[in-house]
Coordinates of C-alpha atoms in Angstrom, one line a residue:
M57 CA 88.7 -8.0 -7.5
C58 CA 90.0 -8.7 -11.3
H59 CA 93.2 -11.8 -11.0
T60 CA 93.9 -11.5 -14.9
W61 CA 96.7 -10.6 -15.9
H62 CA 97.4 -7.4 -18.4
R63 CA 99.4 -6.4 -20.9
L64 CA 100.9 -3.0 -21.3
H65 CA 99.6 -0.3 -23.7
P66 CA 101.8 -1.1 -27.2
A67 CA 102.5 2.6 -26.7
S68 CA 104.6 1.0 -24.3
L69 CA 106.8 0.7 -27.9
I70 CA 107.3 3.8 -28.5
I71 CA 108.7 4.3 -24.7
G72 CA 111.3 1.4 -26.0
V73 CA 112.1 2.4 -29.1
I74 CA 113.4 6.3 -27.8
E75 CA 115.2 4.3 -24.9
T76 CA 117.4 2.3 -27.0
A77 CA 117.3 4.6 -29.2
K78 CA 118.8 7.2 -26.7
G79 CA 122.2 5.3 -26.7
I80 CA 123.1 4.1 -29.8
I81 CA 121.8 6.7 -32.4
G82 CA 124.3 9.6 -31.6
L83 CA 127.0 6.6 -32.0
F84 CA 125.4 5.2 -35.4
F85 CA 125.6 8.8 -37.1
A86 CA 128.7 10.0 -35.9
L87 CA 130.4 6.5 -36.9
L88 CA 128.2 6.8 -40.7
F89 CA 129.3 11.0 -40.8
I90 CA 133.2 9.8 -40.1
A91 CA 132.9 7.0 -42.3
R92 CA 130.9 8.3 -44.9
R93 CA 133.3 8.6 -47.7
H94 CA 134.2 4.7 -48.0
L95 CA 130.5 3.1 -47.7
S96 CA 127.8 2.8 -50.7
V97 CA 124.8 3.9 -49.9
T98 CA 123.8 0.1 -50.0
T99 CA 126.1 -0.4 -47.2
I100 CA 124.2 2.8 -45.2
A101 CA 121.2 1.4 -46.0
L102 CA 122.3 -2.3 -44.8
I103 CA 123.2 -0.6 -41.5
F104 CA 120.2 1.6 -40.8
L105 CA 118.0 -1.2 -40.6
S106 CA 120.2 -3.3 -38.5
V107 CA 120.2 -0.4 -36.3
L108 CA 116.8 -0.5 -36.5
F109 CA 116.0 -3.9 -36.0
V110 CA 117.8 -4.2 -32.9
A111 CA 116.3 -1.0 -31.9
L112 CA 112.4 -2.4 -31.7
C113 CA 114.0 -6.1 -31.0
Q114 CA 114.0 -5.7 -27.3
P115 CA 111.1 -3.5 -26.8
I116 CA 108.8 -6.1 -28.6
V117 CA 110.2 -9.1 -26.4
T118 CA 109.7 -6.5 -23.4
W119 CA 106.2 -6.0 -24.2
L120 CA 105.1 -9.2 -24.8
T121 CA 106.3 -11.0 -22.0
T122 CA 105.5 -8.5 -19.3
R123 CA 102.6 -8.6 -17.4
Y124 CA 100.9 -7.0 -13.8
Q125 CA 97.4 -7.9 -12.0
L126 CA 96.0 -6.3 -9.4
G127 CA 95.3 -9.1 -6.6
S128 CA 94.1 -9.5 -3.5
G129 CA 95.9 -7.7 -1.1
K130 CA 99.1 -7.5 -3.6
L131 CA 99.9 -6.1 -6.9
S132 CA 102.8 -8.4 -9.4
F133 CA 104.4 -8.1 -12.0
K134 CA 106.2 -10.4 -14.7
S135 CA 109.3 -9.6 -17.1
G136 CA 111.5 -11.1 -19.3
L137 CA 111.8 -14.3 -21.1
L138 CA 115.5 -15.5 -21.2
F139 CA 115.8 -14.0 -17.8
R140 CA 112.2 -14.0 -16.2
K141 CA 111.9 -11.4 -12.9
N142 CA 108.7 -11.6 -10.8
R143 CA 108.2 -8.7 -8.4
T144 CA 105.4 -8.2 -5.6
I145 CA 104.7 -5.6 -3.6
S146 CA 101.7 -5.7 -1.3
Y147 CA 99.6 -2.1 -1.0
G148 CA 99.9 -2.0 2.2
S149 CA 103.7 -1.2 1.3
I150 CA 103.3 1.2 -1.0
H151 CA 105.2 4.5 -0.2
A152 CA 104.6 6.0 -3.5
I153 CA 102.8 6.0 -6.8
N154 CA 104.5 8.2 -9.4
S155 CA 103.3 8.6 -12.8
S156 CA 105.0 10.7 -15.7
Q157 CA 102.6 11.1 -19.3
P158 CA 105.4 12.0 -22.1
I159 CA 103.6 14.6 -24.9
Y160 CA 103.9 11.1 -26.8
L161 CA 101.8 9.2 -24.8
Q162 CA 99.0 11.7 -24.2
P163 CA 97.1 10.6 -27.5
F164 CA 96.3 7.5 -26.0
G165 CA 95.7 7.9 -22.6
V166 CA 98.3 6.2 -21.2
V167 CA 100.9 6.5 -18.4
R168 CA 104.3 5.3 -17.0
L169 CA 103.7 4.0 -13.6
T170 CA 106.1 3.4 -11.3
V171 CA 105.2 1.9 -7.8
S172 CA 107.4 2.3 -4.0
A173 CA 107.7 0.2 -1.3
A174 CA 110.4 0.7 1.2
G175 CA 114.2 0.8 0.0
A176 CA 115.9 1.4 -3.2
A177 CA 114.8 2.0 -6.3
D178 CA 115.1 -1.8 -7.6
T179 CA 112.5 -2.4 -5.7
D180 CA 109.9 -0.7 -7.7
I181 CA 107.3 -2.0 -9.8
R182 CA 107.6 -0.1 -13.0
L183 CA 105.1 0.2 -15.8
D184 CA 105.6 1.8 -18.7
A185 CA 102.1 2.2 -20.1
V186 CA 98.9 1.5 -18.1
P187 CA 95.0 3.9 -18.3
A188 CA 95.7 6.6 -16.3
A189 CA 92.6 5.7 -13.9
L190 CA 95.0 2.6 -12.5
Q191 CA 96.8 5.2 -10.5
A192 CA 93.4 6.4 -8.6
E193 CA 93.4 2.2 -8.5
L194 CA 96.3 2.0 -6.5
E195 CA 95.6 4.6 -4.3
R196 CA 92.5 3.2 -2.9
L197 CA 93.4 -0.2 -2.7
R198 CA 96.4 1.6 -0.5
A199 CA 94.3 3.4 1.1
Q200 CA 91.6 0.5 2.1
S201 CA 94.8 -1.7 3.2
Q202 CA 95.7 1.0 5.8
S203 CA 92.1 1.5 7.1
T204 CA 92.1 -2.3 7.3
V205 CA 95.0 -2.5 10.0
V206 CA 94.4 0.2 11.4
A207 CA 90.7 -0.6 12.3
S208 CA 92.3 -4.4 13.7
T209 CA 95.5 -2.6 15.5
I210 CA 92.1 -0.7 17.4
A211 CA 90.5 -3.6 18.1
A212 CA 93.6 -5.1 19.1
V213 CA 95.2 -2.8 21.4
G214 CA 91.8 -1.8 22.9
T215 CA 91.1 1.5 24.3
S216 CA 93.3 1.7 28.2
E217 CA 96.5 3.1 27.2
P218 CA 95.9 4.7 23.8
S219 CA 99.4 6.7 24.7
A220 CA 101.2 4.1 24.6
H221 CA 100.8 3.4 21.1
A222 CA 101.4 6.8 19.9
D223 CA 104.2 5.7 18.4
A224 CA 102.9 2.5 16.8
A225 CA 99.9 4.9 15.4
I226 CA 102.1 7.4 13.0
D227 CA 102.1 4.7 10.4
S228 CA 98.4 5.1 9.9
P229 CA 96.2 7.8 7.9
Q230 CA 93.7 7.8 10.7
H231 CA 94.2 9.6 13.8
T232 CA 91.6 8.5 17.0
D233 CA 89.0 9.5 19.6
Q234 CA 89.0 9.3 23.7
S235 CA 86.6 6.2 22.0
G236 CA 88.8 4.6 20.3
A237 CA 87.3 4.9 16.9
P238 CA 88.7 5.9 14.1
A239 CA 88.0 9.9 13.3
M240 CA 89.9 11.6 10.2
E241 CA 91.4 15.1 10.2
P242 CA 88.3 17.7 9.3
A243 CA 89.9 19.6 6.7
L244 CA 91.7 16.1 5.6
G245 CA 88.4 14.4 4.8
N246 CA 88.0 15.3 1.2
P247 CA 89.8 16.4 -1.4
S248 CA 90.8 20.0 -1.8
R249 CA 88.9 22.1 -4.2
T250 CA 92.3 24.6 -5.3
P251 CA 95.6 23.0 -4.8
L252 CA 97.4 23.6 -1.5
F253 CA 100.5 25.3 -3.4
R254 CA 100.7 26.5 -6.9
A255 CA 103.7 27.6 -8.5
S256 CA 103.4 30.3 -11.0
V257 CA 106.0 30.9 -13.9
G258 CA 108.0 34.2 -12.0
D259 CA 108.5 31.5 -9.0
I260 CA 110.0 28.7 -11.9
L261 CA 112.2 32.1 -12.9
L262 CA 113.1 32.5 -9.3
F263 CA 114.1 29.4 -8.3
A264 CA 116.5 28.7 -11.7
I265 CA 118.1 31.4 -11.4
T266 CA 118.5 31.4 -7.5
D267 CA 119.2 27.4 -7.9
I268 CA 123.2 26.6 -7.0
G269 CA 122.3 23.9 -9.3
F270 CA 122.6 25.6 -12.6
L271 CA 126.3 25.3 -12.4
A272 CA 125.2 22.0 -13.8
A273 CA 124.3 23.1 -16.9
A274 CA 127.9 24.0 -17.8
L275 CA 128.6 19.8 -18.0
V276 CA 125.3 19.4 -20.2
V277 CA 126.6 22.0 -22.6
Y278 CA 129.9 20.3 -22.6
G279 CA 128.7 17.1 -23.4
F280 CA 126.8 18.5 -26.2
V281 CA 129.6 20.1 -27.5
Q282 CA 131.9 17.4 -26.9
Q283 CA 129.6 15.3 -28.8
V284 CA 129.0 17.9 -32.2
Q285 CA 132.4 18.4 -32.8
D286 CA 132.8 14.4 -33.7
V287 CA 130.2 15.4 -36.8
L288 CA 130.8 18.8 -37.7
P289 CA 133.4 19.6 -40.1
R290 CA 137.3 20.2 -38.4
N291 CA 138.3 23.5 -39.6
L292 CA 134.8 24.9 -38.2
M293 CA 136.1 23.6 -34.9
H294 CA 139.0 25.1 -35.1
E295 CA 137.8 29.1 -36.1
A296 CA 135.9 28.3 -33.1
E297 CA 138.3 27.7 -30.9
R298 CA 140.7 30.9 -32.7
S299 CA 137.6 32.9 -31.5
V300 CA 137.1 32.1 -28.1
A301 CA 140.9 32.9 -28.1
T302 CA 141.0 35.8 -29.1
A303 CA 138.1 37.4 -27.1
L304 CA 140.5 35.8 -24.3
T305 CA 144.0 37.4 -25.1
S306 CA 142.0 41.0 -26.4
G307 CA 142.3 42.3 -23.1
V308 CA 140.2 42.1 -19.9
F309 CA 136.5 43.5 -21.4
S310 CA 136.3 41.1 -24.1
A311 CA 136.9 38.3 -21.8
V312 CA 134.7 39.9 -19.2
L313 CA 132.0 39.7 -21.9
L314 CA 133.1 36.3 -22.8
V315 CA 132.5 35.3 -19.4
L316 CA 129.1 37.2 -19.1
A317 CA 127.9 35.3 -21.9
C318 CA 129.1 31.9 -20.7
V319 CA 127.3 32.9 -17.6
A320 CA 123.5 34.1 -19.1
L321 CA 124.2 31.0 -21.6
L322 CA 124.4 28.5 -18.5
M323 CA 121.1 30.4 -17.1
V324 CA 118.7 30.0 -20.1
V325 CA 119.5 26.3 -19.8
S326 CA 118.6 26.5 -16.3
I327 CA 115.0 28.7 -17.4
V328 CA 114.4 26.0 -19.8
T329 CA 115.1 23.3 -17.8
S330 CA 113.4 24.3 -14.5
L331 CA 110.4 25.5 -16.6
L332 CA 110.2 21.3 -18.5
R333 CA 110.8 20.3 -14.5
F334 CA 108.0 22.5 -13.0
Y335 CA 106.2 24.3 -14.9
G336 CA 102.4 24.0 -13.2
F337 CA 103.6 22.9 -10.2
E338 CA 100.3 22.3 -7.9
V339 CA 100.2 20.5 -4.4
W340 CA 97.1 19.0 -3.6
R341 CA 95.5 17.4 -0.7
R342 CA 93.2 13.6 -1.1
G343 CA 92.5 12.6 2.3
D344 CA 96.1 11.0 3.9
D345 CA 97.6 11.4 0.6
L346 CA 100.1 14.7 -1.1
V347 CA 99.7 14.5 -4.9
V348 CA 102.5 16.7 -6.3
V349 CA 101.6 17.3 -10.0
R350 CA 104.4 19.4 -12.5
G351 CA 105.9 19.1 -16.0
L352 CA 105.5 20.8 -19.0
L353 CA 105.8 18.5 -21.6
T354 CA 106.0 15.6 -19.3
R355 CA 103.1 15.5 -16.5
H356 CA 104.2 14.7 -13.6
T357 CA 101.9 13.3 -10.7
T358 CA 103.5 11.8 -7.3
T359 CA 101.2 10.7 -4.9
I360 CA 102.2 10.6 -1.0
P361 CA 100.9 9.0 1.4
V362 CA 101.1 11.9 4.0
S363 CA 101.8 8.9 6.8
R364 CA 104.7 7.5 4.9
I365 CA 106.9 10.8 5.3
Q366 CA 110.4 10.7 7.2
T367 CA 111.2 13.7 7.6
V368 CA 110.6 17.5 6.2
T369 CA 113.7 19.8 5.3
I370 CA 114.1 23.4 4.7
R371 CA 116.8 24.8 2.4
Q372 CA 118.6 28.2 2.2
S373 CA 121.2 27.9 -0.4
M374 CA 124.0 30.9 -0.7
L375 CA 122.1 32.4 -4.1
R376 CA 119.0 32.2 -2.1
R377 CA 119.6 33.8 1.3
P378 CA 120.3 37.7 0.1
F379 CA 116.4 37.2 -1.3
H380 CA 115.4 35.4 2.1
L381 CA 113.7 32.3 -0.6
C382 CA 114.6 28.7 0.6
S383 CA 112.8 25.4 -0.7
V384 CA 111.0 22.3 1.1
G385 CA 111.7 18.3 0.3
L386 CA 110.3 15.7 2.1
G387 CA 112.7 12.2 2.5
L388 CA 110.8 9.4 1.8
S389 CA 111.8 5.6 2.9
S390 CA 111.7 4.6 -0.9
S391 CA 112.2 5.7 -4.4
V392 CA 110.2 8.2 -5.8
A393 CA 112.2 8.5 -9.0
N394 CA 110.1 7.2 -12.6
G395 CA 111.8 5.5 -15.0
N396 CA 115.2 6.3 -15.7
S397 CA 115.4 9.9 -15.2
E398 CA 117.5 10.8 -12.5
G399 CA 116.8 13.8 -11.0
S400 CA 113.1 13.1 -10.8
G401 CA 113.1 11.6 -7.6
A402 CA 114.8 14.9 -6.2
S403 CA 111.7 16.5 -8.0
A404 CA 109.1 15.1 -7.0
A405 CA 110.0 14.4 -3.3
Q406 CA 110.4 18.8 -4.1
I407 CA 106.6 19.9 -1.9
L408 CA 107.9 23.9 -2.0
P409 CA 110.4 24.2 -5.3
V410 CA 111.0 28.3 -4.4
I411 CA 109.5 30.1 -1.3
S412 CA 109.8 33.3 0.9
T413 CA 111.3 32.8 4.6
H414 CA 108.3 34.3 5.8
R415 CA 105.6 32.2 4.3
V416 CA 107.0 28.7 4.4
H417 CA 106.0 28.0 7.8
A418 CA 102.8 29.2 7.1
V419 CA 102.1 27.1 3.9
L420 CA 104.2 23.7 5.4
H421 CA 101.3 24.2 8.4
E422 CA 98.4 24.0 6.0
I423 CA 99.9 21.2 3.5
L424 CA 101.2 19.1 6.3
P425 CA 99.0 19.6 9.3
E426 CA 99.8 17.1 11.2
W427 CA 103.3 17.1 11.5
G428 CA 103.0 21.3 13.3
L429 CA 105.1 23.3 11.6
S430 CA 103.3 26.3 13.1
E431 CA 105.4 25.6 16.3
V432 CA 108.4 25.6 14.5
S433 CA 107.7 29.0 13.0
I434 CA 107.2 30.2 16.8
V435 CA 110.7 28.4 18.3
F436 CA 112.3 30.8 14.8
A437 CA 110.4 33.9 16.1
G438 CA 111.2 32.8 20.1
Q439 CA 114.8 32.5 18.7
R440 CA 115.7 36.3 17.6
Q441 CA 114.6 37.2 21.1
R442 CA 116.7 35.4 22.9
A443 CA 119.4 32.0 22.1
S444 CA 119.1 29.0 24.4
S445 CA 122.5 27.9 26.0
A446 CA 120.9 25.4 28.5
S447 CA 120.4 21.7 27.1
S448 CA 119.5 20.5 30.0
T449 CA 116.6 22.7 30.6
I450 CA 114.8 21.7 27.1
V451 CA 115.0 18.0 28.2
A452 CA 113.5 18.8 31.4
E453 CA 110.6 21.0 30.0
H454 CA 109.8 19.1 27.1
T455 CA 108.0 16.5 28.4
E456 CA 105.9 19.5 29.9
A457 CA 102.3 21.3 28.8
S458 CA 101.6 21.1 24.7
A459 CA 101.5 25.1 25.8
Y460 CA 105.4 25.5 25.8
T461 CA 107.5 26.5 22.9
P462 CA 110.5 24.4 23.1
R463 CA 114.0 26.7 22.5
L464 CA 116.2 26.0 19.8
H465 CA 119.6 25.1 21.4
Y466 CA 122.7 26.3 19.0
T467 CA 125.1 23.0 19.5
G468 CA 127.9 24.4 17.7
R469 CA 128.4 27.7 19.7
G470 CA 131.8 27.9 21.7
L471 CA 133.1 24.9 20.1
L472 CA 134.6 27.2 16.7
R473 CA 138.0 25.7 17.4
Y474 CA 137.9 22.3 17.2
Y475 CA 135.7 22.7 13.9
L476 CA 137.8 25.3 12.4
T477 CA 141.9 23.6 13.5
L478 CA 141.9 21.1 10.7
P479 CA 140.9 23.0 7.7
V480 CA 143.0 25.7 9.0
V481 CA 146.1 23.7 9.3
A482 CA 145.7 21.7 6.6
T483 CA 145.6 24.9 4.4
L484 CA 149.0 26.0 5.4
V485 CA 150.8 22.8 5.2
T486 CA 149.3 22.3 1.6
T487 CA 150.0 26.3 0.6
L488 CA 153.4 25.9 2.3
A489 CA 154.3 22.5 1.0
V490 CA 152.7 24.1 -3.1
W491 CA 155.0 27.6 -2.1
L492 CA 158.3 25.2 -1.9
G493 CA 157.4 23.5 -4.6
S494 CA 157.2 26.8 -7.4
D495 CA 159.4 28.7 -9.1
A496 CA 159.5 31.5 -6.2
H497 CA 162.8 33.0 -5.4
A498 CA 162.8 32.7 -2.0
A499 CA 161.3 29.1 -2.7
V500 CA 164.4 28.3 -4.8
A501 CA 167.2 29.7 -2.9
L502 CA 165.4 28.1 0.2
R503 CA 165.8 24.6 -1.8
T504 CA 168.7 25.6 -3.0
W505 CA 170.0 25.5 0.7
C506 CA 169.1 22.7 1.6
A507 CA 169.8 20.8 -1.4
V508 CA 165.6 19.6 -2.2
P509 CA 165.4 18.5 -5.9
D510 CA 164.4 21.1 -8.3
L511 CA 160.9 21.3 -8.9
G512 CA 159.6 24.5 -10.3
W513 CA 156.3 24.4 -11.2
T514 CA 154.5 28.0 -11.3
W515 CA 154.1 30.4 -7.8
W516 CA 150.3 30.6 -8.6
L517 CA 149.2 27.3 -8.0
V518 CA 149.5 28.6 -4.3
S519 CA 145.9 29.9 -5.1
A520 CA 145.0 26.0 -5.5
P521 CA 145.1 24.9 -2.1
I522 CA 144.3 28.5 -0.9
A523 CA 141.2 28.2 -2.8
L524 CA 140.1 24.6 -1.6
G525 CA 140.9 25.3 2.2
W526 CA 139.0 28.7 2.2
W527 CA 136.4 27.0 1.4
W528 CA 136.2 24.3 3.8
I529 CA 137.1 26.8 6.3
M530 CA 133.9 28.6 5.1
C531 CA 131.9 25.4 4.6
R532 CA 133.2 24.3 9.0
L533 CA 132.3 27.9 9.8
L534 CA 128.9 27.7 8.6
R535 CA 128.3 24.2 10.9
A536 CA 129.8 25.9 14.0
R537 CA 127.0 29.0 13.6
N538 CA 123.8 26.9 12.6
E539 CA 123.9 22.7 14.5
G540 CA 121.7 22.5 16.9
F541 CA 118.0 21.1 18.1
A542 CA 114.6 21.7 19.4
L543 CA 112.6 18.8 21.1
F544 CA 109.1 19.0 20.9
G545 CA 106.9 16.5 23.0
A546 CA 104.7 13.5 22.2
G547 CA 101.2 15.3 24.0
D548 CA 100.8 18.5 21.3
A549 CA 97.0 19.0 19.8
F550 CA 98.1 16.2 16.7
Q551 CA 98.7 13.2 18.9
C552 CA 101.6 12.9 16.9
S553 CA 104.8 11.3 18.3
A554 CA 107.9 13.6 20.3
R555 CA 109.3 15.4 17.1
I556 CA 112.7 16.8 16.4
L557 CA 114.0 20.5 15.0
V558 CA 117.5 19.6 13.3
T559 CA 119.4 23.0 11.9
G560 CA 122.7 22.5 10.4
A561 CA 124.6 23.0 6.6
L562 CA 125.7 20.6 4.2
R563 CA 128.4 22.8 2.8
L564 CA 127.2 26.4 1.7
T565 CA 123.3 25.1 2.5
R566 CA 122.1 26.0 5.7
Y567 CA 118.6 23.6 6.1
E568 CA 115.8 23.4 9.0
L569 CA 114.9 19.1 9.8
I570 CA 112.1 17.9 11.0
T571 CA 111.0 14.5 11.9
R572 CA 109.9 12.0 14.2
R573 CA 111.2 9.5 17.5
A574 CA 109.9 7.0 15.9
R575 CA 111.9 7.7 12.3
V576 CA 115.0 7.9 14.3
Q577 CA 116.9 4.1 13.8
S578 CA 119.8 4.8 15.8
I579 CA 122.1 7.0 17.7
T580 CA 126.2 6.6 17.9
R581 CA 128.4 8.7 19.9
Y582 CA 132.0 9.1 18.4
T583 CA 134.9 10.7 20.8
T584 CA 138.7 10.7 20.5
L585 CA 141.2 10.3 23.0
W586 CA 142.0 13.7 23.4
R587 CA 138.9 15.3 23.6
E588 CA 137.1 13.3 26.3
P589 CA 138.5 15.0 29.1
R590 CA 136.9 18.2 28.0
G591 CA 133.6 16.8 27.1
I592 CA 133.7 17.2 23.4
E593 CA 131.7 14.1 21.1
R594 CA 130.4 13.7 17.9
V595 CA 127.0 12.6 17.5
Q596 CA 124.9 10.3 13.9
M597 CA 121.0 9.7 14.2
S598 CA 120.3 7.3 11.6
L599 CA 117.7 7.7 9.0
F600 CA 115.4 5.6 7.0
V601 CA 115.6 8.0 4.3
M602 CA 116.0 6.8 0.9
N603 CA 116.1 10.6 -1.3
G604 CA 117.6 13.0 0.8
I605 CA 119.5 13.6 4.6
N606 CA 119.8 10.1 5.8
E607 CA 121.6 11.3 9.0
L608 CA 121.0 13.7 11.9
R609 CA 125.4 14.9 12.6
F610 CA 126.1 17.0 15.2
M611 CA 130.1 17.0 14.7
F612 CA 130.8 18.8 17.7
L613 CA 129.0 18.8 21.2
H614 CA 129.7 19.1 24.6
R615 CA 128.7 15.7 26.2
A616 CA 125.5 17.2 28.3
D617 CA 124.1 17.6 24.6
A618 CA 124.5 14.1 23.6
E619 CA 123.4 12.7 26.2
A620 CA 120.1 14.3 26.5
L621 CA 119.6 13.4 22.7
Q622 CA 120.4 9.7 23.4
R623 CA 117.9 10.2 26.5
W624 CA 115.2 11.9 23.9
V625 CA 115.7 8.4 21.8
E626 CA 115.4 5.6 23.6
Q627 CA 112.1 7.3 25.7

């Protein structure tokens, strides 16, 4: 093992200059354009050189003071001139390795590397320009460290009680046979020759047009307009505003065309951003590692140890429901974002951006056979034939033979009034209050009779609380129909710990989440004084997940269901 300290590749200066320029270049040109008539050419040149010096100074200092070291059992990193930072991550604590290669780094054969440990993003080690082979070397060292831990654990535990240590062994990439010797899954011992999943351009287009996040493209367009309106001539901006106002007031047809044009623009922005994020999307297996490759101009490669996966989540948004499409993401106990990109972490943990609901469980079983996701598809197939209503039966039978298929128990069925009481009452009260303050004739007469001061806002403002209340009611209704769970035993063919399937809804998006008992950090039961006699409770089970759903919530359920979940967690 080499213990020398290595400096980053000089190409990291390019990254530093680009990131610094993002923060000041727009402001510089805006101010320059505004004050161009009051500045001489010499002054403009001096300002430009000063900005260039500031843009280069920090990257050069960072490059000169940053070092990294591959030590015996740990990766070390130090950086800083006045404020120095030293960070160390042991190889066995690595939860994910994420690399990205922007187009301007490809000629140099270097990548931006992010090594993530458990916890928030501030625990990561980010190396801006290092050889591409460093990622493979770190993966080898992590696997070697993990194998050493497993071997020492097996030697200490012995073979007398292998089942008692099932939960402790789930973090290891290997399984043990009856003799106690480590045995790799036959299908996973070697890297897959072909990708286990590849997203075509058509899949990415489906993702773009059915992603509810395409509305966020409106913020991108709005931000762009806000930046250019300070640079463009004022008369040109006034002309554009008059054109929009004319289109809105010319009639219904013109207004509809304008709205459709805006939607088409948002769709184009969504398609372009989706292609940049997911073009060439592939999922590979390399032993215990799941490798996700994606990106058009910037190629991202994320290595996720399967043993570090906390949850597997299948989501289906409102737009994808009519098309029977869904997406799959992984819940991790570490940040997988690379650099300063806010959306890179979510994209890296998304192993299936869009896929048919009829294929999702089969593909997941091929990618993650350790999680026994084929049983989940059997649960939903049986659920279409018969719904369960007794959670006590589930708890009693989930400890039987592994051939038993548990039933999905919906905890919110029959408790609809508890879900809808608050949003309905709040909507009615708010709507009535807004109407009483409006300029409606009946409201004005009532205020006059009650001697209430005149408010007199427009009566159609009552549509705002009605719309918000309707959205709130729909979200609660979706939760009431979808919240449920199914418990899987510990004696299945994969020798993994007991698992739980949880279904629910986040706003208008339905989800299915699979996790293991060992991943549940705690369980909390809530109730109120007026619900306790009726046996109605609320349950919250916390998870150590940094990039997705970090708790399992059941808004309302019977006490028997809450006790069943608590017994399962405490086993």
